[in-house]
GROMACS .gro file of C-alpha atoms in nm:
model
  482
    1MET     CA    1  -4.729   2.529   2.971
    2GLU     CA    2  -4.724   2.477   3.346
    3LEU     CA    3  -4.486   2.655   3.580
    4PRO     CA    4  -4.224   2.451   3.768
    5LYS     CA    5  -4.350   2.329   4.104
    6ASN     CA    6  -4.112   2.556   4.295
    7LEU     CA    7  -4.272   2.861   4.132
    8LEU     CA    8  -4.632   2.763   4.196
    9SER     CA    9  -4.812   2.952   4.471
   10ASP     CA   10  -4.940   2.772   4.778
   11GLU     CA   11  -5.035   2.856   5.136
   12GLY     CA   12  -4.672   2.904   5.241
   13SER     CA   13  -4.574   3.082   4.919
   14PRO     CA   14  -4.864   3.312   4.821
   15ASP     CA   15  -4.906   3.487   4.487
   16PHE     CA   16  -4.750   3.815   4.606
   17LEU     CA   17  -4.426   3.653   4.728
   18ASN     CA   18  -4.110   3.709   4.525
   19LYS     CA   19  -3.866   3.456   4.668
   20GLY     CA   20  -3.561   3.640   4.538
   21ASP     CA   21  -3.670   3.969   4.695
   22ASN     CA   22  -3.757   3.796   5.020
   23ALA     CA   23  -3.421   3.619   5.037
   24TRP     CA   24  -3.232   3.942   4.964
   25GLN     CA   25  -3.430   4.137   5.221
   26LEU     CA   26  -3.359   3.883   5.495
   27ALA     CA   27  -2.991   3.876   5.398
   28ALA     CA   28  -2.974   4.256   5.394
   29ALA     CA   29  -3.140   4.272   5.736
   30THR     CA   30  -2.885   4.027   5.874
   31LEU     CA   31  -2.599   4.239   5.736
   32VAL     CA   32  -2.743   4.545   5.909
   33GLY     CA   33  -2.787   4.347   6.230
   34LEU     CA   34  -2.422   4.245   6.215
   35GLN     CA   35  -2.330   4.614   6.214
   36SER     CA   36  -2.464   4.628   6.570
   37VAL     CA   37  -2.401   4.273   6.695
   38PRO     CA   38  -2.109   4.231   6.695
   39GLY     CA   39  -1.996   4.531   6.483
   40LEU     CA   40  -2.057   4.830   6.710
   41ILE     CA   41  -2.011   4.615   7.019
   42ILE     CA   42  -1.648   4.542   6.932
   43PHE     CA   43  -1.599   4.884   6.770
   44TYR     CA   44  -1.699   5.061   7.093
   45GLY     CA   45  -1.533   4.797   7.309
   46GLY     CA   46  -1.202   4.844   7.124
   47MET     CA   47  -1.217   5.221   7.077
   48ALA     CA   48  -1.304   5.302   7.439
   49LYS     CA   49  -1.050   5.343   7.715
   50LYS     CA   50  -0.960   5.011   7.876
   51LYS     CA   51  -1.154   5.073   8.195
   52TRP     CA   52  -1.474   5.138   7.995
   53ALA     CA   53  -1.452   4.851   7.742
   54ILE     CA   54  -1.719   4.631   7.903
   55ASN     CA   55  -1.954   4.919   7.978
   56SER     CA   56  -1.932   5.044   7.619
   57ALA     CA   57  -1.998   4.701   7.471
   58LEU     CA   58  -2.283   4.622   7.709
   59MET     CA   59  -2.462   4.950   7.635
   60ALA     CA   60  -2.472   4.849   7.269
   61LEU     CA   61  -2.581   4.491   7.341
   62TYR     CA   62  -2.859   4.602   7.577
   63ALA     CA   63  -2.995   4.855   7.327
   64PHE     CA   64  -3.015   4.594   7.051
   65ALA     CA   65  -3.213   4.355   7.270
   66VAL     CA   66  -3.455   4.600   7.429
   67VAL     CA   67  -3.544   4.767   7.098
   68LEU     CA   68  -3.653   4.431   6.954
   69VAL     CA   69  -3.898   4.382   7.241
   70CYS     CA   70  -4.036   4.734   7.194
   71TRP     CA   71  -4.049   4.687   6.816
   72VAL     CA   72  -4.273   4.381   6.810
   73GLY     CA   73  -4.464   4.499   7.117
   74TRP     CA   74  -4.583   4.838   6.994
   75SER     CA   75  -4.336   5.053   6.801
   76TYR     CA   76  -4.324   4.888   6.458
   77ARG     CA   77  -4.685   4.980   6.399
   78MET     CA   78  -4.626   5.326   6.548
   79SER     CA   79  -4.369   5.368   6.269
   80PHE     CA   80  -4.529   5.180   5.979
   81GLY     CA   81  -4.886   5.104   6.083
   82ASP     CA   82  -5.216   5.288   6.070
   83LYS     CA   83  -5.228   5.663   6.108
   84LEU     CA   84  -5.286   5.815   6.451
   85VAL     CA   85  -5.186   6.171   6.359
   86ALA     CA   86  -4.991   6.316   6.066
   87PHE     CA   87  -4.656   6.226   6.224
   88TRP     CA   88  -4.731   5.915   6.428
   89GLY     CA   89  -4.893   5.574   6.396
   90LYS     CA   90  -5.118   5.380   6.632
   91PRO     CA   91  -4.934   5.155   6.881
   92SER     CA   92  -5.014   4.787   6.839
   93VAL     CA   93  -4.842   4.449   6.850
   94ALA     CA   94  -4.671   4.287   6.552
   95LEU     CA   95  -4.696   3.929   6.678
   96ASP     CA   96  -4.996   3.764   6.514
   97GLU     CA   97  -4.912   3.517   6.235
   98LYS     CA   98  -5.200   3.638   6.020
   99TYR     CA   99  -5.062   3.992   6.025
  100LEU     CA  100  -4.698   3.888   5.986
  101LEU     CA  101  -4.761   3.661   5.686
  102GLU     CA  102  -4.963   3.909   5.482
  103GLN     CA  103  -4.792   4.127   5.220
  104ALA     CA  104  -4.579   4.410   5.359
  105PHE     CA  105  -4.681   4.769   5.290
  106LEU     CA  106  -4.394   4.784   5.037
  107GLY     CA  107  -4.226   4.507   4.842
  108TYR     CA  108  -4.315   4.152   4.745
  109PHE     CA  109  -4.246   3.975   5.073
  110PRO     CA  110  -4.427   3.913   5.405
  111THR     CA  111  -4.472   4.173   5.678
  112ALA     CA  112  -4.255   3.954   5.903
  113THR     CA  113  -3.959   4.027   5.673
  114MET     CA  114  -4.032   4.399   5.685
  115VAL     CA  115  -4.061   4.392   6.065
  116PHE     CA  116  -3.718   4.231   6.096
  117PHE     CA  117  -3.558   4.455   5.834
  118GLN     CA  118  -3.688   4.774   5.994
  119PHE     CA  119  -3.598   4.648   6.341
  120VAL     CA  120  -3.226   4.638   6.270
  121PHE     CA  121  -3.245   5.002   6.157
  122ALA     CA  122  -3.436   5.095   6.471
  123ALA     CA  123  -3.186   4.908   6.690
  124ILE     CA  124  -2.869   5.065   6.553
  125THR     CA  125  -2.998   5.419   6.610
  126PRO     CA  126  -2.983   5.428   6.994
  127ILE     CA  127  -2.654   5.238   6.978
  128LEU     CA  128  -2.516   5.530   6.776
  129ILE     CA  129  -2.652   5.768   7.041
  130GLY     CA  130  -2.460   5.568   7.299
  131GLY     CA  131  -2.136   5.660   7.123
  132ALA     CA  132  -2.178   6.015   7.256
  133LEU     CA  133  -2.239   5.901   7.615
  134LEU     CA  134  -1.971   5.641   7.681
  135GLY     CA  135  -1.750   5.672   7.986
  136ARG     CA  136  -1.991   5.834   8.232
  137MET     CA  137  -2.363   5.754   8.182
  138HIS     CA  138  -2.530   5.554   8.456
  139PHE     CA  139  -2.628   5.216   8.312
  140GLY     CA  140  -2.962   5.226   8.492
  141ALA     CA  141  -3.038   5.558   8.321
  142TRP     CA  142  -2.942   5.403   7.986
  143MET     CA  143  -3.187   5.118   8.050
  144PHE     CA  144  -3.468   5.374   8.076
  145PHE     CA  145  -3.339   5.603   7.802
  146VAL     CA  146  -3.331   5.354   7.514
  147PRO     CA  147  -3.697   5.236   7.516
  148LEU     CA  148  -3.826   5.586   7.594
  149TRP     CA  149  -3.627   5.756   7.319
  150HIS     CA  150  -3.707   5.478   7.074
  151THR     CA  151  -4.081   5.508   7.146
  152PHE     CA  152  -4.116   5.886   7.156
  153SER     CA  153  -3.857   5.999   6.904
  154TYR     CA  154  -3.752   5.730   6.656
  155THR     CA  155  -4.107   5.621   6.574
  156ILE     CA  156  -4.211   5.980   6.499
  157GLY     CA  157  -3.921   6.036   6.258
  158ALA     CA  158  -3.971   5.699   6.088
  159TYR     CA  159  -4.346   5.751   6.044
  160SER     CA  160  -4.311   6.108   5.915
  161ILE     CA  161  -4.041   6.029   5.657
  162TRP     CA  162  -4.080   5.663   5.561
  163ASN     CA  163  -4.447   5.576   5.613
  164PRO     CA  164  -4.658   5.647   5.300
  165ASN     CA  165  -4.904   5.827   5.531
  166GLY     CA  166  -4.636   6.044   5.692
  167TRP     CA  167  -4.653   6.418   5.630
  168LEU     CA  168  -4.293   6.450   5.505
  169PHE     CA  169  -4.329   6.141   5.285
  170LYS     CA  170  -4.634   6.298   5.121
  171LEU     CA  171  -4.442   6.620   5.059
  172GLY     CA  172  -4.179   6.418   4.872
  173ILE     CA  173  -3.874   6.415   5.102
  174ILE     CA  174  -3.578   6.204   4.982
  175ASP     CA  175  -3.422   5.984   5.248
  176PHE     CA  176  -3.327   5.662   5.075
  177ALA     CA  177  -3.199   5.465   5.374
  178GLY     CA  178  -3.197   5.683   5.686
  179GLY     CA  179  -2.973   5.987   5.663
  180PHE     CA  180  -3.239   6.182   5.853
  181VAL     CA  181  -3.433   5.907   6.032
  182ILE     CA  182  -3.125   5.732   6.172
  183HIS     CA  183  -2.809   5.941   6.148
  184LEU     CA  184  -2.925   6.297   6.192
  185SER     CA  185  -3.159   6.191   6.473
  186SER     CA  186  -2.892   5.985   6.654
  187GLY     CA  187  -2.632   6.260   6.617
  188VAL     CA  188  -2.859   6.534   6.752
  189ALA     CA  189  -3.003   6.313   7.027
  190GLY     CA  190  -2.655   6.196   7.128
  191PHE     CA  191  -2.522   6.551   7.147
  192THR     CA  192  -2.828   6.668   7.343
  193ALA     CA  193  -2.809   6.376   7.587
  194ALA     CA  194  -2.435   6.436   7.632
  195TYR     CA  195  -2.515   6.791   7.739
  196TRP     CA  196  -2.755   6.669   8.008
  197VAL     CA  197  -2.544   6.376   8.129
  198GLY     CA  198  -2.236   6.592   8.166
  199PRO     CA  199  -1.870   6.530   8.081
  200ARG     CA  200  -1.633   6.248   8.162
  201THR     CA  201  -1.368   6.296   8.427
  202THR     CA  202  -1.097   6.544   8.337
  203ASN     CA  203  -0.844   6.263   8.307
  204ASP     CA  204  -1.068   6.064   8.071
  205LYS     CA  205  -1.141   6.369   7.856
  206GLU     CA  206  -0.772   6.450   7.820
  207ARG     CA  207  -0.665   6.092   7.755
  208PHE     CA  208  -0.908   5.835   7.615
  209PRO     CA  209  -0.694   5.603   7.399
  210PRO     CA  210  -0.839   5.294   7.229
  211ASN     CA  211  -0.767   4.985   7.435
  212ASN     CA  212  -0.748   4.761   7.128
  213VAL     CA  213  -0.695   4.925   6.789
  214LEU     CA  214  -0.721   4.601   6.593
  215MET     CA  215  -1.055   4.517   6.754
  216MET     CA  216  -1.172   4.869   6.670
  217LEU     CA  217  -1.073   4.807   6.308
  218ALA     CA  218  -1.259   4.476   6.303
  219GLY     CA  219  -1.575   4.649   6.426
  220GLY     CA  220  -1.526   4.926   6.171
  221GLY     CA  221  -1.489   4.667   5.896
  222LEU     CA  222  -1.819   4.507   5.994
  223LEU     CA  223  -1.981   4.849   5.980
  224TRP     CA  224  -1.849   4.916   5.630
  225MET     CA  225  -1.937   4.578   5.482
  226GLY     CA  226  -2.269   4.567   5.668
  227TRP     CA  227  -2.367   4.888   5.491
  228THR     CA  228  -2.419   4.674   5.180
  229GLY     CA  229  -2.741   4.562   5.348
  230PHE     CA  230  -2.811   4.902   5.502
  231ASN     CA  231  -2.838   5.085   5.170
  232GLY     CA  232  -2.879   4.790   4.934
  233GLY     CA  233  -3.182   4.664   5.123
  234ALA     CA  234  -3.354   5.002   5.125
  235SER     CA  235  -3.487   4.948   4.772
  236TYR     CA  236  -3.700   4.657   4.906
  237ALA     CA  237  -3.614   4.444   4.602
  238ALA     CA  238  -3.324   4.249   4.455
  239SER     CA  239  -3.310   4.504   4.175
  240GLY     CA  240  -3.074   4.718   3.974
  241LEU     CA  241  -3.150   5.004   4.212
  242ALA     CA  242  -3.013   4.791   4.498
  243SER     CA  243  -2.696   4.728   4.298
  244LEU     CA  244  -2.652   5.099   4.229
  245ALA     CA  245  -2.706   5.182   4.595
  246VAL     CA  246  -2.441   4.930   4.702
  247LEU     CA  247  -2.184   5.055   4.451
  248ASN     CA  248  -2.245   5.420   4.538
  249THR     CA  249  -2.213   5.338   4.907
  250HIS     CA  250  -1.870   5.181   4.878
  251VAL     CA  251  -1.736   5.438   4.631
  252CYS     CA  252  -1.841   5.733   4.850
  253THR     CA  253  -1.698   5.566   5.161
  254ALA     CA  254  -1.361   5.493   5.003
  255VAL     CA  255  -1.327   5.851   4.874
  256SER     CA  256  -1.428   5.997   5.211
  257LEU     CA  257  -1.177   5.780   5.397
  258LEU     CA  258  -0.896   5.877   5.159
  259THR     CA  259  -0.990   6.245   5.181
  260TRP     CA  260  -0.983   6.243   5.561
  261LEU     CA  261  -0.653   6.053   5.563
  262ALA     CA  262  -0.498   6.301   5.320
  263LEU     CA  263  -0.608   6.596   5.532
  264ASP     CA  264  -0.460   6.438   5.844
  265TYR     CA  265  -0.136   6.377   5.657
  266CYS     CA  266  -0.117   6.729   5.514
  267PHE     CA  267  -0.199   6.921   5.832
  268PHE     CA  268  -0.059   6.696   6.105
  269GLY     CA  269   0.216   6.510   5.921
  270LYS     CA  270   0.089   6.167   6.026
  271PRO     CA  271  -0.186   5.949   5.879
  272SER     CA  272  -0.418   5.842   6.162
  273ILE     CA  273  -0.599   5.511   6.180
  274ILE     CA  274  -0.867   5.668   6.400
  275GLY     CA  275  -0.899   5.946   6.143
  276ALA     CA  276  -0.941   5.685   5.870
  277MET     CA  277  -1.225   5.530   6.072
  278GLN     CA  278  -1.392   5.869   6.111
  279GLY     CA  279  -1.364   5.935   5.737
  280MET     CA  280  -1.510   5.594   5.664
  281ILE     CA  281  -1.809   5.662   5.890
  282THR     CA  282  -1.880   6.010   5.749
  283GLY     CA  283  -1.875   5.866   5.396
  284LEU     CA  284  -2.115   5.586   5.489
  285VAL     CA  285  -2.350   5.828   5.660
  286CYS     CA  286  -2.340   6.094   5.389
  287ILE     CA  287  -2.431   5.860   5.103
  288THR     CA  288  -2.712   5.689   5.296
  289PRO     CA  289  -3.000   5.930   5.214
  290ALA     CA  290  -2.901   5.938   4.846
  291ALA     CA  291  -2.748   5.596   4.774
  292GLY     CA  292  -2.997   5.466   4.519
  293VAL     CA  293  -3.104   5.792   4.358
  294VAL     CA  294  -2.776   5.957   4.250
  295GLN     CA  295  -2.517   5.891   3.982
  296CYS     CA  296  -2.185   5.730   4.075
  297TRP     CA  297  -1.995   6.050   3.993
  298ALA     CA  298  -2.217   6.228   4.246
  299ALA     CA  299  -2.123   5.964   4.505
  300ILE     CA  300  -1.756   6.053   4.446
  301LEU     CA  301  -1.827   6.423   4.503
  302MET     CA  302  -2.024   6.337   4.815
  303GLY     CA  303  -1.726   6.137   4.939
  304VAL     CA  304  -1.495   6.437   4.897
  305ILE     CA  305  -1.742   6.665   5.078
  306SER     CA  306  -1.807   6.417   5.360
  307GLY     CA  307  -1.432   6.378   5.407
  308CYS     CA  308  -1.364   6.754   5.415
  309ILE     CA  309  -1.643   6.931   5.603
  310PRO     CA  310  -1.677   6.698   5.905
  311TRP     CA  311  -1.295   6.690   5.926
  312PHE     CA  312  -1.292   7.070   5.945
  313THR     CA  313  -1.570   7.090   6.204
  314MET     CA  314  -1.414   6.816   6.419
  315MET     CA  315  -1.048   6.913   6.394
  316VAL     CA  316  -1.078   7.294   6.374
  317LEU     CA  317  -1.420   7.440   6.462
  318HIS     CA  318  -1.472   7.208   6.758
  319TYR     CA  319  -1.181   7.371   6.939
  320ARG     CA  320  -1.285   7.725   6.849
  321ILE     CA  321  -1.653   7.712   6.947
  322LYS     CA  322  -1.699   7.719   7.324
  323PHE     CA  323  -2.031   7.532   7.325
  324LEU     CA  324  -1.892   7.240   7.121
  325ARG     CA  325  -1.600   7.212   7.364
  326ARG     CA  326  -1.835   7.223   7.660
  327VAL     CA  327  -2.044   6.923   7.547
  328ASP     CA  328  -1.848   6.600   7.591
  329ASP     CA  329  -1.943   6.395   7.284
  330THR     CA  330  -1.723   6.089   7.344
  331PHE     CA  331  -1.692   5.956   6.988
  332ALA     CA  332  -1.784   6.280   6.806
  333VAL     CA  333  -2.128   6.151   6.702
  334PHE     CA  334  -2.240   6.508   6.630
  335HIS     CA  335  -1.976   6.545   6.357
  336THR     CA  336  -1.983   6.194   6.213
  337HIS     CA  337  -2.361   6.141   6.216
  338ALA     CA  338  -2.556   6.465   6.267
  339LEU     CA  339  -2.339   6.674   6.036
  340ALA     CA  340  -2.268   6.400   5.781
  341GLY     CA  341  -2.636   6.299   5.776
  342SER     CA  342  -2.737   6.661   5.716
  343LEU     CA  343  -2.485   6.691   5.434
  344GLY     CA  344  -2.620   6.373   5.276
  345GLY     CA  345  -2.978   6.495   5.292
  346ILE     CA  346  -2.889   6.830   5.136
  347LEU     CA  347  -2.674   6.672   4.865
  348ALA     CA  348  -2.954   6.426   4.789
  349GLY     CA  349  -3.172   6.729   4.721
  350LEU     CA  350  -2.902   6.858   4.487
  351PHE     CA  351  -2.798   6.545   4.296
  352ALA     CA  352  -3.114   6.326   4.295
  353VAL     CA  353  -3.188   6.191   3.948
  354PRO     CA  354  -3.563   6.225   3.868
  355LYS     CA  355  -3.578   5.891   3.684
  356LEU     CA  356  -3.418   5.700   3.973
  357CYS     CA  357  -3.646   5.871   4.224
  358ARG     CA  358  -3.955   5.778   4.023
  359ILE     CA  359  -3.838   5.414   4.014
  360PHE     CA  360  -3.776   5.406   4.389
  361TYR     CA  361  -4.084   5.598   4.501
  362ASN     CA  362  -4.305   5.466   4.219
  363ALA     CA  363  -4.419   5.825   4.162
  364PRO     CA  364  -4.511   5.945   3.810
  365ASP     CA  365  -4.532   6.309   3.924
  366TRP     CA  366  -4.256   6.504   3.749
  367GLU     CA  367  -4.290   6.790   3.996
  368LYS     CA  368  -4.159   6.572   4.279
  369TYR     CA  369  -3.820   6.418   4.351
  370ILE     CA  370  -3.617   6.644   4.121
  371GLY     CA  371  -3.271   6.728   4.246
  372LEU     CA  372  -3.189   7.097   4.217
  373GLY     CA  373  -2.906   7.025   3.974
  374TYR     CA  374  -3.140   6.844   3.735
  375GLY     CA  375  -3.406   7.107   3.787
  376LEU     CA  376  -3.166   7.375   3.668
  377GLN     CA  377  -3.056   7.157   3.377
  378THR     CA  378  -3.408   7.076   3.252
  379GLY     CA  379  -3.574   7.409   3.314
  380ARG     CA  380  -3.764   7.287   3.623
  381THR     CA  381  -3.582   7.520   3.859
  382TRP     CA  382  -3.885   7.574   4.081
  383ALA     CA  383  -3.929   7.199   4.129
  384GLY     CA  384  -3.561   7.166   4.221
  385LEU     CA  385  -3.582   7.453   4.469
  386ARG     CA  386  -3.896   7.298   4.615
  387GLN     CA  387  -3.712   6.968   4.664
  388MET     CA  388  -3.425   7.143   4.840
  389GLY     CA  389  -3.675   7.324   5.061
  390ILE     CA  390  -3.838   6.993   5.159
  391GLN     CA  391  -3.497   6.849   5.246
  392LEU     CA  392  -3.422   7.146   5.471
  393LEU     CA  393  -3.769   7.125   5.627
  394GLY     CA  394  -3.716   6.757   5.708
  395MET     CA  395  -3.375   6.832   5.854
  396GLY     CA  396  -3.520   7.106   6.077
  397PHE     CA  397  -3.803   6.879   6.190
  398ILE     CA  398  -3.569   6.598   6.295
  399ILE     CA  399  -3.336   6.839   6.476
  400CYS     CA  400  -3.616   7.007   6.672
  401LEU     CA  401  -3.786   6.674   6.747
  402ASN     CA  402  -3.472   6.521   6.895
  403ILE     CA  403  -3.363   6.823   7.096
  404PHE     CA  404  -3.709   6.842   7.253
  405THR     CA  405  -3.777   6.473   7.317
  406THR     CA  406  -3.425   6.392   7.433
  407THR     CA  407  -3.429   6.682   7.679
  408ILE     CA  408  -3.765   6.582   7.826
  409ILE     CA  409  -3.660   6.215   7.852
  410CYS     CA  410  -3.330   6.300   8.025
  411MET     CA  411  -3.504   6.530   8.274
  412LEU     CA  412  -3.764   6.264   8.357
  413ILE     CA  413  -3.506   5.987   8.398
  414ASN     CA  414  -3.298   6.207   8.628
  415LEU     CA  415  -3.593   6.212   8.869
  416ILE     CA  416  -3.566   5.833   8.900
  417VAL     CA  417  -3.203   5.740   8.835
  418PRO     CA  418  -2.895   5.964   8.822
  419LEU     CA  419  -2.794   6.026   8.462
  420ARG     CA  420  -2.427   6.022   8.556
  421LEU     CA  421  -2.218   5.776   8.753
  422ASN     CA  422  -2.074   5.884   9.088
  423GLU     CA  423  -1.712   5.987   9.128
  424GLU     CA  424  -1.585   5.647   9.247
  425GLU     CA  425  -1.751   5.473   8.953
  426LEU     CA  426  -1.614   5.731   8.709
  427GLU     CA  427  -1.266   5.677   8.847
  428MET     CA  428  -1.269   5.296   8.847
  429GLY     CA  429  -1.488   5.215   8.547
  430ASP     CA  430  -1.590   4.859   8.462
  431GLU     CA  431  -1.444   4.703   8.776
  432VAL     CA  432  -1.688   4.893   9.000
  433VAL     CA  433  -1.980   4.944   8.759
  434HIS     CA  434  -2.003   4.583   8.636
  435GLY     CA  435  -1.767   4.390   8.866
  436GLU     CA  436  -1.580   4.274   8.556
  437GLU     CA  437  -1.276   4.372   8.354
  438ALA     CA  438  -1.220   4.339   7.980
  439TYR     CA  439  -0.869   4.197   8.012
  440ALA     CA  440  -0.815   3.978   8.320
  441LEU     CA  441  -0.441   3.915   8.288
  442TRP     CA  442  -0.205   3.802   8.562
  443GLY     CA  443   0.002   4.083   8.703
  444ASP     CA  444  -0.247   4.342   8.572
  445GLY     CA  445  -0.434   4.425   8.888
  446ASP     CA  446  -0.569   4.082   8.993
  447ARG     CA  447  -0.550   4.008   9.365
  448PHE     CA  448  -0.443   3.651   9.445
  449GLU     CA  449  -0.530   3.517   9.789
  450ASN     CA  450  -0.563   3.192   9.984
  451PRO     CA  451  -0.357   2.962   9.758
  452LYS     CA  452  -0.466   2.600   9.750
  453VAL     CA  453  -0.238   2.298   9.720
  454ASN     CA  454  -0.196   2.169   9.365
  455SER     CA  455  -0.094   1.812   9.283
  456VAL     CA  456   0.216   1.938   9.102
  457TYR     CA  457   0.340   2.192   9.356
  458ASP     CA  458   0.381   2.182   9.732
  459ALA     CA  459   0.238   2.498   9.888
  460ASP     CA  460   0.512   2.524  10.151
  461GLU     CA  461   0.800   2.461   9.910
  462TYR     CA  462   0.672   2.667   9.616
  463PRO     CA  463   0.448   2.945   9.758
  464SER     CA  464   0.506   3.178   9.463
  465ALA     CA  465   0.410   2.908   9.215
  466MET     CA  466   0.091   2.828   9.404
  467SER     CA  467  -0.033   3.187   9.380
  468LYS     CA  468  -0.060   3.143   9.004
  469PHE     CA  469  -0.306   2.857   9.027
  470SER     CA  470  -0.559   2.976   9.284
  471MET     CA  471  -0.748   3.291   9.364
  472VAL     CA  472  -1.058   3.380   9.557
  473PRO     CA  473  -1.335   3.464   9.308
  474LYS     CA  474  -1.468   3.819   9.336
  475THR     CA  475  -1.748   3.818   9.077
  476PRO     CA  476  -2.007   3.581   8.927
  477SER     CA  477  -1.794   3.563   8.612
  478GLU     CA  478  -1.492   3.449   8.813
  479LEU     CA  479  -1.705   3.190   8.991
  480GLN     CA  480  -1.788   3.039   8.652
  481MET     CA  481  -1.422   3.031   8.547
  482VAL     CA  482  -1.279   2.876   8.867
   0.00000   0.00000   0.00000
C-alpha cells in the first residue's frame, strides 16, 4: 500500500520532517514573538508614566529587532552550535540554506524553525531587562547594551543549560523552558544594570502611575496567552508533553494571580489590578522551568508559592532592606523574574516526575532527572538530593554570570555613552528624548502658532477657531501628519 502523496518525502519535505511538529513549532514561536511585539511593547507603554510611554515602548521594539540581527549573524550558533568551550559555542552565521534546511539538533523539523523559535526566546530576555531600567536609561546606552549583553551573557547561559554539549545540560539540570536561561538571568541582569544606571528622579520614583491601565491589561493578556507557545513549544513536538505543559502553565498562573489578589485584599483592603498583573507574571515565570515535567497538582502548589513569596519580598522585605530600596528597579523585575525564576527552578528539582523527565530529555538513566520528592518516595534519596544540588548550582552560575557580565558591560558603555539621561531629559521625558509624545491631544501641552486661513473660517473673524486647524510642525512625526 502506497502512502498518500502529501505524506511522501521529497526535496522540500525530507524524511525527517514531521509536518505537524513543524507547524506547531512555528505557531508556538509566533505566540512567543507576540509576547514581545506587541505584548511587552504595549504593556510597558501602558504601565509607564505618561512622559515615558514612547521611550518604554521603543526600548522593547529596538531590542526585538537588534537581537534578530545578532541571532542569525553569530549568536544562534554560539548558543546551539559547535562547542568552543564547556559553556560556549563557536560564533558563526545561520544564513545558509543548506544549514537552515537540515534537521535541527532536536525535533523533527528544519534548523530554520529552531533558529526562529529560539530567537523569540532570546529577544524577550533583554526586553525583560529593560523593565528594570525604564524612565532614566540613555537610549544610546541601551543600543549598545542589548547586543553586548545578548552576545556575552545570554549565549553562555543558553549553551550551558540547553545545548546538549553544555556542562550543566550534561549534569542533568532541569530547565524546561527558561526559568534560569531567561527569567533568572533577566531579573539579575536588570537589577545589576539598574544599580549602575542609577535611580529615576525623586518625583518619578515617588509617583509613577500607569498612563493607560487598559493598554497595560491588553499587553498582560498577550503575555499570558503567548505563554502557551513559550512553554508548550519547549517540548519541540506536538505531543502530550506539550499539552501538559500548556495546562500546567495556565493553572499555575491563575492560582498565582488569585493568591496575590487575595493577599492584597487581606492586607491592604483593596484588590489591585497592578497586583493582579504581578501575580500573573510570577506564576508564569515560576512554572516555566517545570511546566512539562510536573503533575498538575504540583503546578497548583507552585502557583500558591509564586503568589506568596514574591508578594512578601516585594511588598514587605523590599521596604525593610536598605540595598533593595537603593536600587531603582522600575517594574520590580528582580521580584517577578529573578526570584520567581529561582523558585521555579528549585521547585522543579523538588516536584519533577522521573518518567516525564525521561520522555522530555530522552534519557534512560534513572539516576538523573529525579525530583527530590520522588527520590524520597522511591528510595532514591541520593538521586533526588543530587538533582536539587544541580538546580542550585545552575542558579548560582546564572546569578554570578549576569552580575559579572552586566557590570563589565555597563562600565564599558559608560566610557562611550552616559548610562543615564541628563537632568533636563529626565524631567521632560519623551518630548525631549524622542521629540514625540504618546498622546498628542489638543489642550494638553501642544503649542499652536501661525494659523492659516481655512475655506470654512475667516482668520480675522474667527481667530480662535483657526488655531484648531493649523500648527507649526515641531517633529518629523508632525510633518507627516500635517
